Each structure stands twice: as C-alpha cells, then as structure tokens.
Amino acid sequence: MGRGLSRRCRTLICTVLVAVAFLCGGCEIVPANFQRDATTAGEAFAAAALTLQDEHTGTLTSAYAAAAFTGYQDELSSFARRFPRDPAAPSSGEMRALLAVSAPALRAVAHPCLATTCGWQAQVRSLLRASHALLQAGGS
Amino acid sequence: MKRWLGITLGIMTATGGFLDAGTIATAAQAGAQFSLGLVWVILVATVALIMLIEMSGRLAAVAHKPYAALVRERLGFRFYLLPLVSEIVAESLLLAAELGGVAIALALFTGINWHILFPVAVVLVWLLCWRGPFALIENGPAILGLVTLSFVVGIARLGGPSPALLTTLWRPTIGHGQRDTYLYLVAATLGATISPYLLYFYSSGAREEHWSVRSLPLNRVTAIVGMGFGALGAIALVVLGAMVLRVHAIGANTLGEVGLAMAQPLGRLGVLLFATVLFATCLGAALEVSLAISYNIAQGFGWEWGEDKPPARVARFKLVFTLLLLVALVIGLLGMDPLQLALLASTVIALFLPISLAPLLVLMNDRTYLADHTNGRASNIFLLGILLLAFVVALVSLPLLFLGGGN
C-alpha cells in the first residue's frame, strides 16, 4: 500500500511538473498577429506618454513612474522581437515607416526622462506619434 | 457579535479570490476596450460565486468536514485526484502571477524593479503562511482590501459615468476585429472569477472557525457581502477603465498602467491607493492559493491540517505550500509577465472547471452529510446552470486564447 501510494505520488508530481513546464513554454505560443501586436504596442506607448506627463506634472510619484516603465519595457521587448518578423505585416514600405516612428519611442521607453533636466516633452511627443501610427495600423 | 465578525472570511475570500491580479487586469482591460459592455459578465460571475461559496460554507458547517475531504470520501480517491492535478498546475501558475502582483505593488511604492522584489514577495507569503495565525491571514488582507472602496471615490471625483457611457452597459462598443477579444475577455473574466480554490479555502476557513448549523445565516450573509464587495471593486475598475484609460487609448496591458486611472481623479494619493489595493488583493490571493492547495492535499490524503496548529504537528500541510511557493519562485524567476501568467492560469482553470465543480452537485444533495440542509430545486437548477456555463467556458477558452487574447 505504502509503495503503491508513493508510486502514485511520483506519477502525480511528474505529471504536474511536465504540465507546468509545458504551460510556461506555452506563454509564447499565441500566434503572431500584426493587428493585435500593433494595437498592443500603440496602447503601451500611449500609457508611457501619459505616465511621463503625469510624473512631470506631479500627478504621479517618481517611484510609481519608474516601476510602470519597467512594465512597458517588459511588454515592448516582446514587440520589438516579434513585430519585424510578423508574417501578417503590411507592405515593406509601411512596415519601414512604422519601425521608423517606433524607434525613438522605444528609446524613450528604455531610457525615460524621469528627471527634470532632460527633454521629457520631446519624449512624450515621440511616444504619442508612435502610438497614433501603430493604433491606426492596428485598425483601432 | 464575535460570530458576525466571521464576515471578514467572506471579505478576505473576495479580496484575494474575487479581486486579484487577473481580475484587476481583465476588469481594467474590459473598461478600456469595451466601456461598460462587460459588466454583465461580472454580475453573472458574482451570482455564480455567491451560490458556490454559500454551498461550500453550508456543506462545511453542517457536515463538519471541508469540501476536499468530502469529495474524496464520497467519490473515491481516483476521482479526487482528477481535479487535484489540474488545480495544482493552474494554481502554480496563478500563484506565480499573484506573487508577481505583490512584487509589482511593492515596486510601485519603491521604484525598485519588480523582478528583484519577486523573491521578497515569496518570503513574505511563506512567512505569513508558516507563522501567521488564521485570524491574521483572514483579517489583514480583508482590512487592507477595504481600500478598494477608493475606486468608487475616484469615480465620484470624476463626476460619475456619463449617460452615453451608461448605454454601453447594454450596447457594447465592439470595434472592427475586436469580437474575438471581447469573447476572450468574457471567458477570462469568468475563469478568473469562478476559481475552485475559493471553495477549498472558504470551506476550510469555515472549519478553522468551527462553523456549525448555527452559522448558516452568517454563511449566507458572508457569501453575499463578501462577493458583493469583490464585484463592486471589479465593476468600479471597469468604470474607471472606461472613463480614463479608454480616453487616452491605453489598453491596461500592464498593472502599472491600470493605476493611471486613479491618478486622474485623486493624483498621487490615487496611485498610492491603487498600489495598496494591488498589494492587498494579490497578497490575499497568494495566501489563499497557497493555503487552498495545502488544505486540499492534506484533507484529501487524510493528513493533519490547520493554520493555527504548531508547524511540527502539521508538517506535511506546511510542506505542501512551501513546495508550491518554490515552484512559483522558479516560474517567477523565469521572468514571465504576471498578467500573462494570470490569464493563462484562468484559461487552465476554465478548462477544468466542470470537473472541479461537478462533485458539489452530488454532495449538496446527499442527506448523509447535509440532513435537512440539502439543496432545494431552485439551487440545483442554478448549480446545473453554473456547470453548463463552466462547460461552455471550458470549450471556448483555449481557442479564444489563441484568437483574441494573451497580448
């Protein structure tokens, strides 16, 4: 009985570990979708613009803004990886234009001007420009 | 009076079980993308949850045994193992997501990268589970969770929803190509709300507090007030998402941006209140998930269990959540986004929901356990309706994850 139960427990533990590993791997299994990726990135840029603006107008604490930007960086790191290789992407000309407008916005997300000395307004403008372009491309 | 303080069990269950990282994300996303068009899903989920929670509490109070022990006793060990495997898998993911939520909340206060704070969150939850008495685990997050009411204050400061916004309650604004996302959010909201671990936690909590037949009125009120409180918080977030985030084209795809909805009406205080709610709900959920699995396994295998007993006496019970937290730590250290994990966990929970809930139908009609307190015809019809709903959600959740969700 004791032996049977321990075998059963081992099988249970193995099943659980295999399933967890499979599901963790599955976090990236959602297929590429140009419209969805463009919309998600556009929304993230819009959020980053508002965060930066709110931080400099005193509506947000610096700590909150810094932590929020970590989230945008995490979210957009996957976008930067997937977007150029998206098989459902539009013509190469349109894609180049989107990547060109996204580049300064991605830089702003990676290195946001949370201090008063740097040009945060320019970053807000580039973030909003990229957001509008991507949301339009995503059909929103 | 002391007996009625037991209502905090319901608020605690709602603070961690109803409102958690997944619900906060899906509620804000629902508002940002479909205005008030998904409020009906929260209402349906709330009614279902009130019914399920009331039944699991009644079962534990009258039979003097919690849900997991009764499932094994009535349906056998093999049947008991079936939902257990699915719950361990789904709840490992969910626990990692909730711990990520705690870490993000701490990051929103301190500005420190949440990846660094993740192990701190694991240690905090482990310490509370290991040393904390049940009353502390129950009351701490429940009291902090009351800060959720600040969402309602935020809505009031914004002047309340406009008549045009209110019309989206029955006429959702579903844009071009958004239908799959809408349906995905319906399934994710139901999956994130109707989680079987709530039943295991609540029925075990009822035993920890020695509920009896005399506690049945308290059980009913607790289920309604607790889940009603959770629903109020979720609906308030939908409204804030629609009033603030939608206007700025923000999709609420990260937890940090959800808090921006509170910055507009309440400024710095608003985001700090949001971070407090996030901390309380995710901490509550992490505690509930950890303990629910430990309760489930200990009761199913016939081990001694109890949060208020010395660790040496309930070593295997304590070992289960320690191992579960280690698994969640490994998942979290892989750097996965807590929201993606929460949504994935909701999908897995939804897939196995019928298996987890079906035993309740059998148990709630067994006079051996419930004597005169078995389900009436109306309760059985409701329960069958919930099972049917769970079955439909299970069928559609995985295809919808691929088509419309998981951004």
Coordinates of C-alpha atoms in Angstrom, one line a residue:
Chain A
M1 CA 0.0 0.0 0.0
G2 CA 2.8 2.4 1.1
R3 CA 4.8 1.5 -2.1
G4 CA 1.7 1.9 -4.4
L5 CA 0.9 5.3 -2.9
S6 CA 4.5 6.5 -3.3
R7 CA 4.5 5.4 -7.0
R8 CA 1.2 7.2 -7.4
C9 CA 2.6 10.3 -5.7
R10 CA 5.7 10.2 -8.0
T11 CA 3.4 9.9 -11.1
L12 CA 1.4 12.8 -9.8
I13 CA 4.4 15.0 -9.2
C14 CA 5.9 14.2 -12.7
T15 CA 2.6 14.9 -14.4
V16 CA 2.3 18.3 -12.6
L17 CA 5.9 19.3 -13.4
V18 CA 5.6 18.3 -17.1
A19 CA 2.3 20.2 -17.3
V20 CA 3.7 23.3 -15.6
A21 CA 6.8 23.3 -17.9
F22 CA 4.5 22.8 -21.0
L23 CA 2.3 25.7 -19.9
C24 CA 5.2 28.0 -19.1
G25 CA 6.6 27.3 -22.6
G26 CA 3.1 28.0 -23.9
C27 CA 3.2 31.6 -22.7
E28 CA 4.7 32.4 -26.1
I29 CA 2.5 30.1 -28.2
V30 CA -0.1 32.7 -29.1
P31 CA 0.4 33.1 -32.8
A32 CA 1.8 36.4 -34.2
N33 CA -1.0 38.7 -35.3
F34 CA 0.0 42.0 -36.8
Q35 CA -3.2 43.9 -35.8
R36 CA -3.0 42.8 -32.2
D37 CA 0.7 43.4 -31.9
A38 CA 0.4 46.9 -33.4
T39 CA -2.5 47.8 -31.2
T40 CA -0.8 46.5 -28.0
A41 CA 2.3 48.4 -28.8
G42 CA 0.3 51.6 -29.6
E43 CA -1.5 51.3 -26.3
A44 CA 1.8 50.8 -24.4
F45 CA 3.3 53.9 -26.0
A46 CA 0.1 55.8 -25.1
A47 CA 0.4 54.6 -21.5
A48 CA 4.1 55.5 -21.4
A49 CA 3.4 59.1 -22.7
L50 CA 0.7 59.6 -20.0
T51 CA 3.0 58.2 -17.3
L52 CA 5.8 60.6 -18.3
Q53 CA 3.5 63.5 -18.5
D54 CA 1.8 62.8 -15.1
E55 CA 5.2 62.3 -13.4
H56 CA 6.4 65.7 -14.6
T57 CA 3.1 67.4 -13.7
G58 CA 3.3 66.0 -10.1
T59 CA 0.3 63.6 -10.5
L60 CA 2.5 60.5 -10.2
T61 CA 5.3 59.7 -7.8
S62 CA 8.7 59.1 -9.4
A63 CA 8.8 55.6 -7.9
Y64 CA 5.5 54.8 -9.4
A65 CA 6.5 56.1 -12.8
A66 CA 9.9 54.2 -12.7
A67 CA 8.1 50.9 -11.8
A68 CA 5.4 51.5 -14.5
F69 CA 8.2 51.9 -17.1
T70 CA 9.7 48.6 -16.2
G71 CA 6.3 47.1 -17.1
Y72 CA 6.3 48.9 -20.5
Q73 CA 9.9 47.7 -21.2
D74 CA 8.9 44.1 -20.5
E75 CA 5.8 44.4 -22.7
L76 CA 7.6 46.1 -25.6
S77 CA 10.6 43.8 -25.5
S78 CA 8.4 41.1 -27.0
F79 CA 7.0 43.6 -29.5
A80 CA 10.5 44.6 -30.7
R81 CA 11.3 40.9 -31.2
R82 CA 8.1 39.8 -32.9
F83 CA 6.9 42.8 -34.9
P84 CA 9.6 43.0 -37.7
R85 CA 9.2 39.2 -38.4
D86 CA 5.4 39.2 -38.4
P87 CA 4.2 37.2 -41.4
A88 CA 0.9 39.1 -41.5
A89 CA 2.7 42.5 -41.7
P90 CA 1.7 45.0 -44.4
S91 CA 3.9 46.1 -47.3
S92 CA 7.6 46.7 -46.5
G93 CA 7.3 50.4 -47.1
E94 CA 4.5 50.7 -44.5
M95 CA 6.5 48.5 -42.1
R96 CA 9.6 50.6 -42.5
A97 CA 7.6 53.7 -41.7
L98 CA 6.1 52.1 -38.6
L99 CA 9.6 50.9 -37.4
A100 CA 11.0 54.4 -38.1
V101 CA 8.3 56.1 -36.0
S102 CA 8.6 53.4 -33.3
A103 CA 12.4 53.7 -32.9
P104 CA 12.5 56.9 -30.9
A105 CA 9.5 55.8 -28.8
L106 CA 11.3 52.6 -28.0
R107 CA 14.3 54.6 -26.9
A108 CA 12.1 56.8 -24.7
V109 CA 10.6 53.7 -23.0
A110 CA 14.1 52.2 -22.5
H111 CA 15.5 55.5 -21.1
P112 CA 12.6 57.7 -19.9
C113 CA 13.4 61.3 -18.8
L114 CA 12.1 61.0 -15.2
A115 CA 14.3 63.8 -14.0
T116 CA 13.5 67.5 -14.7
T117 CA 16.7 68.2 -16.6
C118 CA 16.1 66.2 -19.7
G119 CA 13.7 66.8 -22.6
W120 CA 10.7 64.8 -21.5
Q121 CA 8.3 66.8 -23.7
A122 CA 10.1 65.6 -26.8
Q123 CA 9.8 62.0 -25.5
V124 CA 6.1 62.5 -24.9
R125 CA 5.7 63.7 -28.5
S126 CA 7.6 60.8 -30.0
L127 CA 5.6 58.3 -27.8
L128 CA 2.3 59.8 -28.9
R129 CA 3.4 59.9 -32.6
A130 CA 4.3 56.2 -32.4
S131 CA 1.1 55.4 -30.5
H132 CA -1.1 57.0 -33.1
A133 CA 0.7 55.4 -36.1
L134 CA 0.5 51.9 -34.5
L135 CA -3.1 52.2 -33.4
Q136 CA -4.0 53.3 -36.9
A137 CA -2.1 50.4 -38.4
G138 CA -3.8 48.0 -35.9
G139 CA -7.2 49.3 -37.1
S140 CA -8.2 51.0 -33.8
Chain B
M1 CA -21.1 40.0 17.8
K2 CA -17.8 38.0 17.6
R3 CA -19.6 35.4 15.4
W4 CA -20.7 38.1 13.0
L5 CA -17.1 39.3 12.7
G6 CA -16.7 36.0 10.8
I7 CA -18.0 38.0 7.8
T8 CA -14.3 39.0 7.3
L9 CA -13.8 35.5 6.0
G10 CA -16.1 36.5 3.0
I11 CA -14.3 39.8 2.5
M12 CA -10.9 38.0 2.7
T13 CA -12.1 35.4 0.2
A14 CA -13.3 38.2 -2.1
T15 CA -10.2 40.3 -1.5
G16 CA -7.9 37.5 -2.6
G17 CA -10.2 35.3 -4.6
F18 CA -12.5 37.7 -6.5
L19 CA -10.2 40.6 -6.8
D20 CA -6.7 39.5 -7.7
A21 CA -4.0 40.3 -10.4
G22 CA -6.1 38.5 -13.1
T23 CA -9.4 40.3 -12.2
I24 CA -7.8 43.7 -11.8
A25 CA -6.2 43.3 -15.3
T26 CA -9.3 41.9 -17.1
A27 CA -11.6 44.4 -15.4
A28 CA -9.5 47.4 -16.5
Q29 CA -9.0 45.9 -19.9
A30 CA -12.7 45.4 -20.3
G31 CA -13.4 49.0 -19.4
A32 CA -10.6 50.4 -21.6
Q33 CA -11.6 48.3 -24.6
F34 CA -15.4 47.8 -24.4
S35 CA -16.5 50.6 -21.9
L36 CA -19.2 49.0 -19.7
G37 CA -20.0 46.3 -22.2
L38 CA -18.6 43.5 -20.0
V39 CA -20.2 44.5 -16.7
W40 CA -22.8 41.9 -17.2
V41 CA -20.2 39.1 -17.1
I42 CA -19.0 40.3 -13.7
L43 CA -22.6 40.3 -12.5
V44 CA -23.2 36.7 -13.8
A45 CA -19.9 35.6 -12.2
T46 CA -20.8 37.2 -8.9
V47 CA -24.2 35.4 -8.7
A48 CA -22.5 32.1 -9.6
L49 CA -19.8 32.7 -7.0
I50 CA -22.3 33.7 -4.2
M51 CA -24.1 30.4 -4.9
L52 CA -21.0 28.3 -4.9
I53 CA -19.5 29.9 -1.8
E54 CA -22.7 29.7 0.1
M55 CA -23.0 26.0 -0.8
S56 CA -19.4 25.1 0.2
G57 CA -19.8 27.0 3.5
R58 CA -23.1 25.2 4.2
L59 CA -21.5 21.9 3.4
A60 CA -18.6 22.5 5.8
A61 CA -20.8 23.9 8.5
V62 CA -23.3 21.0 8.5
A63 CA -21.1 18.1 7.6
H64 CA -18.3 19.3 9.8
K65 CA -15.9 18.4 7.0
P66 CA -14.4 20.6 4.3
Y67 CA -15.0 20.2 0.6
A68 CA -11.9 18.3 -0.4
A69 CA -12.3 15.7 2.4
L70 CA -15.9 15.1 1.3
V71 CA -15.0 14.8 -2.4
R72 CA -12.5 12.0 -1.5
E73 CA -14.8 10.3 1.0
R74 CA -17.9 10.4 -1.3
L75 CA -16.4 9.9 -4.7
G76 CA -13.2 8.0 -4.0
F77 CA -9.5 8.7 -4.2
R78 CA -9.2 8.3 -8.0
F79 CA -11.9 10.8 -8.7
Y80 CA -10.4 13.1 -6.1
L81 CA -7.0 13.1 -8.0
L82 CA -8.6 14.2 -11.3
P83 CA -9.4 17.8 -10.3
L84 CA -6.4 17.9 -8.0
V85 CA -3.8 17.6 -10.8
S86 CA -5.5 20.3 -12.9
E87 CA -5.7 22.6 -9.8
I88 CA -2.0 22.1 -8.9
V89 CA -1.0 23.0 -12.4
A90 CA -3.3 26.0 -12.8
E91 CA -2.7 27.3 -9.3
S92 CA 1.1 27.1 -9.6
L93 CA 0.8 29.5 -12.5
L94 CA -1.7 31.6 -10.6
L95 CA 0.4 31.7 -7.5
A96 CA 3.4 32.9 -9.6
A97 CA 1.1 35.6 -11.1
E98 CA -0.2 36.7 -7.7
L99 CA 3.4 36.9 -6.2
G100 CA 4.3 38.9 -9.3
G101 CA 1.4 41.2 -8.4
V102 CA 2.7 41.6 -4.9
A103 CA 6.2 42.4 -6.3
I104 CA 4.8 44.9 -8.7
A105 CA 2.8 46.6 -6.0
L106 CA 5.9 46.9 -3.8
A107 CA 7.7 48.3 -6.9
L108 CA 5.0 50.9 -7.4
F109 CA 5.8 52.1 -3.9
T110 CA 9.6 51.9 -4.0
G111 CA 10.5 52.3 -7.7
I112 CA 12.7 49.1 -7.4
N113 CA 12.5 46.7 -10.3
W114 CA 9.7 44.1 -9.6
H115 CA 11.9 41.2 -10.7
I116 CA 14.2 42.0 -7.8
L117 CA 11.3 42.2 -5.4
F118 CA 9.7 38.9 -6.5
P119 CA 11.7 36.7 -4.0
V120 CA 10.8 39.2 -1.3
A121 CA 7.1 38.6 -2.1
V122 CA 7.7 34.8 -1.9
V123 CA 9.4 35.1 1.5
L124 CA 6.6 37.3 2.8
V125 CA 3.9 34.9 1.8
W126 CA 5.8 31.9 3.1
L127 CA 6.4 33.6 6.5
L128 CA 2.7 34.5 6.8
C129 CA 1.6 31.0 5.9
W130 CA 4.2 29.4 8.2
R131 CA 3.8 31.5 11.3
G132 CA 0.7 33.7 10.8
P133 CA -2.5 32.6 12.7
F134 CA -5.6 32.2 10.6
A135 CA -7.1 35.3 12.1
L136 CA -4.2 37.4 10.8
I137 CA -4.3 35.9 7.3
E138 CA -8.1 36.5 7.3
N139 CA -8.2 40.0 8.7
G140 CA -5.0 41.6 7.3
P141 CA -5.8 41.5 3.6
A142 CA -9.5 41.9 4.3
I143 CA -8.9 45.2 6.1
L144 CA -6.4 46.5 3.6
G145 CA -8.8 45.3 0.8
L146 CA -11.3 47.9 2.1
V147 CA -9.2 50.5 0.3
T148 CA -10.8 49.1 -2.9
L149 CA -13.7 51.5 -2.0
S150 CA -11.4 54.3 -3.1
F151 CA -12.2 53.3 -6.7
V152 CA -15.7 54.4 -6.0
V153 CA -14.4 57.7 -4.6
G154 CA -12.3 58.1 -7.8
I155 CA -15.4 57.6 -10.0
A156 CA -17.4 60.2 -7.9
R157 CA -14.5 62.7 -8.2
L158 CA -14.7 62.3 -12.0
G159 CA -18.4 63.1 -11.9
G160 CA -19.7 59.6 -12.4
P161 CA -20.3 57.9 -15.8
S162 CA -22.0 59.9 -18.4
P163 CA -25.4 58.8 -19.9
A164 CA -23.6 57.9 -23.1
L165 CA -21.2 55.7 -21.2
L166 CA -24.1 54.1 -19.4
T167 CA -25.7 53.0 -22.6
T168 CA -22.7 50.8 -23.3
L169 CA -24.0 48.6 -20.4
W170 CA -26.5 47.0 -22.8
R171 CA -25.0 48.1 -26.1
P172 CA -21.3 47.2 -26.0
T173 CA -18.9 49.1 -28.4
I174 CA -17.2 46.3 -30.2
G175 CA -14.9 47.7 -32.8
H176 CA -13.7 46.1 -36.1
G177 CA -11.8 42.9 -35.4
Q178 CA -12.5 43.1 -31.7
R179 CA -15.1 40.3 -31.4
D180 CA -12.6 37.6 -30.5
T181 CA -11.0 39.8 -27.9
Y182 CA -14.5 40.5 -26.5
L183 CA -15.4 36.8 -26.2
Y184 CA -11.9 36.0 -24.8
L185 CA -12.5 38.6 -22.1
V186 CA -15.9 37.1 -21.3
A187 CA -14.2 33.7 -20.8
A188 CA -11.2 35.1 -19.0
T189 CA -13.4 37.1 -16.6
L190 CA -15.5 34.0 -15.8
G191 CA -12.3 31.9 -15.4
A192 CA -10.6 34.5 -13.3
T193 CA -13.6 34.9 -11.0
I194 CA -15.1 31.4 -10.6
S195 CA -12.0 29.6 -9.3
P196 CA -12.4 26.3 -7.4
Y197 CA -9.6 27.2 -4.9
L198 CA -12.1 29.7 -3.4
L199 CA -14.3 26.7 -2.4
Y200 CA -11.4 24.8 -0.8
F201 CA -10.2 27.9 1.0
Y202 CA -13.7 29.1 2.2
S203 CA -14.9 25.6 3.3
S204 CA -11.5 25.1 5.2
G205 CA -11.8 28.6 6.7
A206 CA -15.3 27.7 7.9
R207 CA -13.8 24.6 9.7
E208 CA -10.9 26.7 11.0
E209 CA -13.5 28.9 12.6
H210 CA -15.6 25.9 13.8
W211 CA -18.8 26.8 12.0
S212 CA -21.8 24.7 12.8
V213 CA -25.5 24.7 11.7
R214 CA -25.9 27.8 13.8
S215 CA -23.5 29.6 11.5
L216 CA -25.7 29.1 8.4
P217 CA -27.3 32.6 8.5
L218 CA -23.8 34.1 8.9
N219 CA -22.6 31.9 6.0
R220 CA -25.3 33.3 3.7
V221 CA -24.6 36.9 4.6
T222 CA -20.8 36.4 4.4
A223 CA -21.2 34.9 0.9
I224 CA -23.4 37.8 -0.3
V225 CA -21.5 40.7 1.4
G226 CA -18.0 39.3 0.6
M227 CA -18.6 38.5 -3.1
G228 CA -20.8 41.7 -3.5
F229 CA -17.8 43.6 -2.2
G230 CA -15.5 41.9 -4.7
A231 CA -17.9 42.6 -7.5
L232 CA -18.2 46.3 -6.5
G233 CA -14.4 46.7 -6.7
A234 CA -14.2 44.9 -10.1
I235 CA -17.1 47.0 -11.6
A236 CA -15.6 50.2 -10.3
L237 CA -12.4 49.3 -12.1
V238 CA -14.3 48.7 -15.3
V239 CA -15.9 52.1 -15.0
L240 CA -12.5 53.8 -14.3
G241 CA -11.0 52.0 -17.3
A242 CA -13.8 53.3 -19.5
M243 CA -13.7 56.8 -18.1
V244 CA -9.9 57.4 -18.0
L245 CA -7.9 54.7 -19.8
R246 CA -10.1 54.4 -22.9
V247 CA -10.0 58.2 -23.5
H248 CA -6.2 58.0 -23.6
A249 CA -6.2 54.9 -25.8
I250 CA -4.5 52.9 -23.0
G251 CA -5.2 49.1 -23.1
A252 CA -4.4 48.3 -19.5
N253 CA -2.0 45.6 -20.5
T254 CA 0.3 46.1 -17.5
L255 CA -0.6 46.5 -13.9
G256 CA 1.2 49.8 -13.6
E257 CA -0.9 51.5 -16.3
V258 CA -4.1 50.4 -14.6
G259 CA -3.2 52.7 -11.7
L260 CA -3.1 55.7 -14.1
A261 CA -6.9 55.5 -13.9
M262 CA -6.7 56.6 -10.3
A263 CA -4.1 59.3 -11.0
Q264 CA -6.6 61.5 -12.8
P265 CA -9.2 61.8 -10.1
L266 CA -7.0 61.6 -7.0
G267 CA -3.5 62.4 -8.1
R268 CA -0.5 60.9 -6.2
L269 CA -2.8 59.7 -3.4
G270 CA -4.9 57.8 -6.0
V271 CA -1.9 55.8 -7.4
L272 CA -0.7 55.0 -3.9
L273 CA -4.2 53.8 -3.0
F274 CA -4.2 51.7 -6.2
A275 CA -0.8 50.2 -5.2
T276 CA -2.3 49.4 -1.8
V277 CA -5.3 47.6 -3.3
L278 CA -3.0 45.7 -5.7
F279 CA -0.8 44.7 -2.7
A280 CA -3.7 43.6 -0.5
T281 CA -5.6 41.7 -3.3
C282 CA -2.5 39.9 -4.7
L283 CA -1.2 39.1 -1.2
G284 CA -4.6 37.8 -0.2
A285 CA -4.8 35.7 -3.4
A286 CA -1.3 34.3 -2.9
L287 CA -2.1 33.3 0.7
E288 CA -5.4 31.8 -0.4
V289 CA -4.0 29.8 -3.3
S290 CA -1.0 28.5 -1.2
L291 CA -3.3 27.5 1.7
A292 CA -6.1 26.2 -0.6
I293 CA -3.8 23.7 -2.2
S294 CA -2.3 22.7 1.1
Y295 CA -5.8 22.2 2.6
N296 CA -6.9 20.3 -0.5
I297 CA -4.0 17.9 -0.4
A298 CA -3.9 17.4 3.3
Q299 CA -7.6 16.8 3.6
G300 CA -7.6 14.5 0.5
F301 CA -4.8 12.4 1.8
G302 CA -6.1 12.4 5.4
W303 CA -3.1 14.4 6.9
E304 CA -3.5 16.6 9.9
W305 CA -4.0 20.2 8.9
G306 CA -4.8 23.6 10.4
E307 CA -3.2 27.0 10.1
D308 CA -3.3 27.6 13.9
K309 CA -1.6 24.3 14.8
P310 CA 2.1 24.2 15.5
P311 CA 4.2 23.5 12.3
A312 CA 5.7 20.4 13.8
R313 CA 2.2 18.9 14.2
V314 CA 1.1 19.7 10.7
A315 CA 4.5 19.3 9.0
R316 CA 3.1 17.8 5.7
F317 CA 0.4 20.5 5.5
K318 CA 3.2 23.2 5.8
L319 CA 5.5 21.3 3.4
V320 CA 2.9 21.5 0.6
F321 CA 2.7 25.3 0.5
T322 CA 6.5 25.5 0.9
L323 CA 7.0 23.3 -2.2
L324 CA 4.3 25.2 -4.1
L325 CA 5.9 28.5 -3.3
L326 CA 9.3 27.1 -4.5
V327 CA 7.7 26.1 -7.8
A328 CA 6.1 29.6 -8.1
L329 CA 9.5 31.1 -7.4
V330 CA 11.1 29.2 -10.2
I331 CA 8.3 30.2 -12.6
G332 CA 8.6 33.8 -11.5
L333 CA 12.4 33.9 -11.8
L334 CA 11.9 32.9 -15.5
G335 CA 10.8 36.5 -15.8
M336 CA 7.3 35.8 -17.1
D337 CA 4.8 38.7 -17.1
P338 CA 2.4 38.2 -14.2
L339 CA -0.6 39.2 -16.3
Q340 CA 0.1 36.7 -19.0
L341 CA 0.5 34.0 -16.3
A342 CA -2.8 35.1 -14.6
L343 CA -4.6 34.9 -17.9
L344 CA -3.1 31.6 -18.8
A345 CA -4.0 30.2 -15.3
S346 CA -7.6 31.5 -15.8
T347 CA -7.7 29.6 -19.1
V348 CA -6.5 26.4 -17.5
I349 CA -8.9 26.8 -14.5
A350 CA -11.7 27.3 -17.0
L351 CA -10.7 24.2 -18.9
F352 CA -11.1 22.0 -15.8
L353 CA -13.9 24.0 -14.1
P354 CA -16.6 21.3 -14.8
I355 CA -14.5 18.6 -13.2
S356 CA -13.8 20.7 -10.1
L357 CA -17.4 21.8 -9.6
A358 CA -19.4 18.7 -10.6
P359 CA -18.8 16.9 -7.1
L360 CA -20.6 19.8 -5.5
L361 CA -23.9 18.8 -7.2
V362 CA -23.6 15.3 -5.7
L363 CA -22.5 16.4 -2.3
M364 CA -25.2 19.2 -2.0
N365 CA -27.9 16.5 -2.5
D366 CA -26.6 14.0 0.0
R367 CA -28.7 13.7 3.1
T368 CA -26.0 11.7 4.9
Y369 CA -23.9 14.9 5.1
L370 CA -26.5 17.7 4.9
A371 CA -29.6 16.2 6.6
D372 CA -32.3 18.8 6.1
H373 CA -30.0 21.3 4.6
T374 CA -29.6 19.8 1.1
N375 CA -30.2 21.9 -2.0
G376 CA -33.7 22.8 -3.0
R377 CA -34.9 22.5 -6.6
A378 CA -34.0 26.2 -7.4
S379 CA -30.5 25.8 -6.0
N380 CA -29.9 22.6 -8.1
I381 CA -31.2 24.4 -11.2
F382 CA -28.8 27.3 -10.5
L383 CA -25.9 24.8 -9.9
L384 CA -26.7 23.0 -13.1
G385 CA -26.7 26.3 -14.9
I386 CA -23.3 27.2 -13.4
L387 CA -22.0 23.8 -14.5
L388 CA -23.3 24.3 -18.0
L389 CA -21.7 27.8 -18.1
A390 CA -18.4 26.2 -16.8
F391 CA -18.6 23.6 -19.6
V392 CA -19.1 26.2 -22.3
V393 CA -16.3 28.3 -20.9
A394 CA -14.1 25.2 -20.8
L395 CA -14.8 24.5 -24.5
V396 CA -14.1 28.0 -25.8
S397 CA -11.4 29.3 -23.5
L398 CA -8.4 27.7 -25.3
P399 CA -9.4 28.6 -28.9
L400 CA -10.1 32.1 -27.7
L401 CA -6.7 32.5 -26.1
F402 CA -5.2 31.9 -29.5
L403 CA -7.6 34.0 -31.4
G404 CA -8.2 37.0 -29.2
G405 CA -6.2 37.1 -26.0
G406 CA -2.8 36.8 -24.5
N407 CA -1.4 40.1 -25.6

